[in-house]
mmCIF file of C-alpha atoms in Angstrom:
data_model
loop_
_atom_site.group_PDB
_atom_site.id
_atom_site.type_symbol
_atom_site.label_atom_id
_atom_site.label_comp_id
_atom_site.label_asym_id
_atom_site.label_seq_id
_atom_site.Cartn_x
_atom_site.Cartn_y
_atom_site.Cartn_z
ATOM 1 C CA MET A 1493 -10.902 -11.680 -26.427
ATOM 2 C CA ALA A 1494 -9.327 -10.467 -24.393
ATOM 3 C CA MET A 1495 -6.510 -11.855 -22.421
ATOM 4 C CA PHE A 1496 -6.565 -9.942 -18.791
ATOM 5 C CA GLN A 1497 -9.686 -8.676 -17.442
ATOM 6 C CA THR A 1498 -9.402 -5.338 -15.616
ATOM 7 C CA LYS A 1499 -11.150 -5.210 -12.065
ATOM 8 C CA GLN A 1500 -12.633 -2.318 -11.054
ATOM 9 C CA CYS A 1501 -11.592 -0.536 -8.370
ATOM 10 C CA PRO A 1502 -12.956 -0.484 -5.371
ATOM 11 C CA PHE A 1503 -11.881 3.346 -4.365
ATOM 12 C CA LYS A 1504 -13.920 4.875 -6.589
ATOM 13 C CA GLU A 1505 -17.183 2.923 -5.838
ATOM 14 C CA MET A 1506 -15.945 4.168 -2.247
ATOM 15 C CA ASN A 1507 -18.410 6.907 -0.292
ATOM 16 C CA TRP A 1508 -15.422 8.933 0.723
ATOM 17 C CA VAL A 1509 -16.323 11.572 3.151
ATOM 18 C CA PRO A 1510 -14.086 14.682 5.046
ATOM 19 C CA ILE A 1511 -12.834 14.060 8.570
ATOM 20 C CA LEU A 1512 -10.257 16.442 8.554
ATOM 21 C CA ARG A 1513 -8.394 20.209 7.319
ATOM 22 C CA SER A 1514 -4.399 18.468 6.214
ATOM 23 C CA GLU A 1515 -3.448 21.057 8.420
ATOM 24 C CA ASP A 1516 -4.617 19.308 11.644
ATOM 25 C CA LEU A 1517 -2.821 16.447 11.304
ATOM 26 C CA GLN A 1518 0.676 17.109 12.050
ATOM 27 C CA GLU A 1519 3.453 14.656 11.812
ATOM 28 C CA GLY A 1520 3.945 12.126 14.087
ATOM 29 C CA VAL A 1521 0.505 13.833 15.710
ATOM 30 C CA SER A 1522 -3.090 11.398 16.111
ATOM 31 C CA GLN A 1523 -6.609 12.613 16.629
ATOM 32 C CA VAL A 1524 -9.590 10.688 17.350
ATOM 33 C CA VAL A 1525 -12.324 12.043 15.157
ATOM 34 C CA GLN A 1526 -16.648 11.260 15.058
ATOM 35 C CA VAL A 1527 -16.935 9.881 11.693
ATOM 36 C CA GLN A 1528 -20.981 8.585 11.528
ATOM 37 C CA GLY A 1529 -21.358 8.151 15.704
ATOM 38 C CA VAL A 1530 -17.413 6.274 15.886
ATOM 39 C CA ALA A 1531 -14.495 7.415 16.480
ATOM 40 C CA MET A 1532 -11.523 7.065 15.184
ATOM 41 C CA LEU A 1533 -8.350 7.540 15.523
ATOM 42 C CA VAL A 1534 -6.188 8.820 12.031
ATOM 43 C CA ILE A 1535 -2.084 9.414 12.254
ATOM 44 C CA ARG A 1536 0.486 10.832 10.253
ATOM 45 C CA TYR A 1537 3.374 8.680 10.789
ATOM 46 C CA ARG A 1538 6.065 9.062 9.105
ATOM 47 C CA ARG A 1539 4.653 10.797 5.988
ATOM 48 C CA LYS A 1540 1.740 8.535 6.072
ATOM 49 C CA LEU A 1541 -2.688 7.838 6.816
ATOM 50 C CA TYR A 1542 -3.013 5.756 9.290
ATOM 51 C CA ALA A 1543 -5.875 5.125 10.160
ATOM 52 C CA VAL A 1544 -7.761 2.713 13.043
ATOM 53 C CA TYR A 1545 -10.875 1.931 15.520
ATOM 54 C CA ASN A 1546 -10.952 3.925 18.565
ATOM 55 C CA ARG A 1547 -11.348 0.648 20.982
ATOM 56 C CA CYS A 1548 -8.857 -2.066 20.937
ATOM 57 C CA PRO A 1549 -10.235 -5.625 19.845
ATOM 58 C CA HIS A 1550 -9.698 -6.925 23.088
ATOM 59 C CA ALA A 1551 -11.267 -5.130 26.060
ATOM 60 C CA GLY A 1552 -12.422 -1.617 24.195
ATOM 61 C CA ALA A 1553 -9.859 0.256 25.865
ATOM 62 C CA GLU A 1554 -8.742 3.888 24.110
ATOM 63 C CA LEU A 1555 -5.672 3.601 21.375
ATOM 64 C CA SER A 1556 -6.142 7.194 21.457
ATOM 65 C CA CYS A 1557 -3.953 6.438 25.213
ATOM 66 C CA GLY A 1558 -1.367 4.232 24.013
ATOM 67 C CA THR A 1559 1.682 4.264 22.188
ATOM 68 C CA ILE A 1560 2.880 4.520 18.406
ATOM 69 C CA LYS A 1561 5.193 1.798 17.888
ATOM 70 C CA TYR A 1562 7.987 1.112 14.575
ATOM 71 C CA TYR A 1563 8.533 -2.749 13.526
ATOM 72 C CA ARG A 1564 11.257 -2.318 10.417
ATOM 73 C CA ILE A 1565 10.063 -5.322 9.701
ATOM 74 C CA GLY A 1566 6.008 -4.658 10.251
ATOM 75 C CA GLY A 1567 5.678 -1.193 10.583
ATOM 76 C CA PRO A 1568 4.112 1.244 12.862
ATOM 77 C CA VAL A 1569 1.285 -0.544 15.313
ATOM 78 C CA VAL A 1570 0.022 1.327 18.151
ATOM 79 C CA THR A 1571 0.315 -0.323 21.534
ATOM 80 C CA CYS A 1572 -3.878 -0.705 23.845
ATOM 81 C CA PRO A 1573 -2.463 1.151 27.217
ATOM 82 C CA GLY A 1574 -4.922 -1.749 28.850
ATOM 83 C CA HIS A 1575 -3.445 -4.789 28.578
ATOM 84 C CA GLN A 1576 -0.573 -3.971 25.943
ATOM 85 C CA TRP A 1577 -1.732 -6.234 22.585
ATOM 86 C CA GLU A 1578 -0.939 -3.729 19.865
ATOM 87 C CA ILE A 1579 -2.737 -3.486 16.544
ATOM 88 C CA SER A 1580 -0.336 -2.568 13.293
ATOM 89 C CA LEU A 1581 -1.161 0.411 11.568
ATOM 90 C CA ARG A 1582 -0.795 -1.001 8.087
ATOM 91 C CA ASN A 1583 -3.506 -4.068 8.355
ATOM 92 C CA GLY A 1584 -5.429 -4.024 11.277
ATOM 93 C CA ILE A 1585 -4.436 -7.366 12.817
ATOM 94 C CA ALA A 1586 -3.791 -7.101 16.312
ATOM 95 C CA SER A 1587 -0.818 -9.613 18.409
ATOM 96 C CA PHE A 1588 0.087 -9.822 21.969
ATOM 97 C CA ARG A 1589 3.669 -10.897 22.665
ATOM 98 C CA GLY A 1590 4.414 -12.030 19.067
ATOM 99 C CA ARG A 1591 1.137 -13.615 18.399
ATOM 100 C CA VAL A 1592 -1.913 -13.075 15.590
ATOM 101 C CA LYS A 1593 -5.181 -12.402 18.329
ATOM 102 C CA GLY A 1594 -7.469 -10.663 15.248
ATOM 103 C CA ARG A 1595 -8.144 -8.433 13.072
ATOM 104 C CA MET A 1596 -9.918 -4.894 12.729
ATOM 105 C CA LYS A 1597 -11.847 -3.904 10.226
ATOM 106 C CA PRO A 1598 -9.780 -1.619 7.569
ATOM 107 C CA VAL A 1599 -10.270 1.679 6.987
ATOM 108 C CA TYR A 1600 -9.236 3.594 4.091
ATOM 109 C CA LEU A 1601 -8.268 7.306 4.293
ATOM 110 C CA LYS A 1602 -7.150 9.652 1.348
ATOM 111 C CA GLU A 1603 -5.495 13.313 0.741
ATOM 112 C CA GLU A 1604 -6.620 15.890 -1.398
ATOM 113 C CA SER A 1605 -7.367 19.188 -2.336
ATOM 114 C CA GLY A 1606 -5.657 19.826 2.217
ATOM 115 C CA HIS A 1607 -8.468 17.378 3.356
ATOM 116 C CA ILE A 1608 -8.095 14.642 4.487
ATOM 117 C CA TYR A 1609 -10.841 12.047 3.204
ATOM 118 C CA MET A 1610 -12.135 8.535 4.744
ATOM 119 C CA ALA A 1611 -13.707 5.786 2.551
ATOM 120 C CA LEU A 1612 -17.656 4.917 3.743
ATOM 121 C CA SER A 1613 -18.105 1.306 1.667
#
């Protein structure tokens, strides 16, 4: 009898679609890409890839018009240009003045063979 059960990696079961060539997303730069008709904000920041939906969950402002900040403890956030909600690029948590207001659905990216891929579940 096995002492531990091994769970299958969820990433293997996802459908990965190419969204950008790696060379098209430089460090510190964000880009809006359409994935199945949905605008996604893709960012390469501090050598890591992040993606969020390009609409603020509060009032729908385009996050691509916002600014990116880095907090030593919480990591990178994109600030909504409308009402200054901050959306964590690490976990999608949306906050305003330090209070959690909601969470965006996570978006998974990987980079291999010169392309950036997004997972569609």
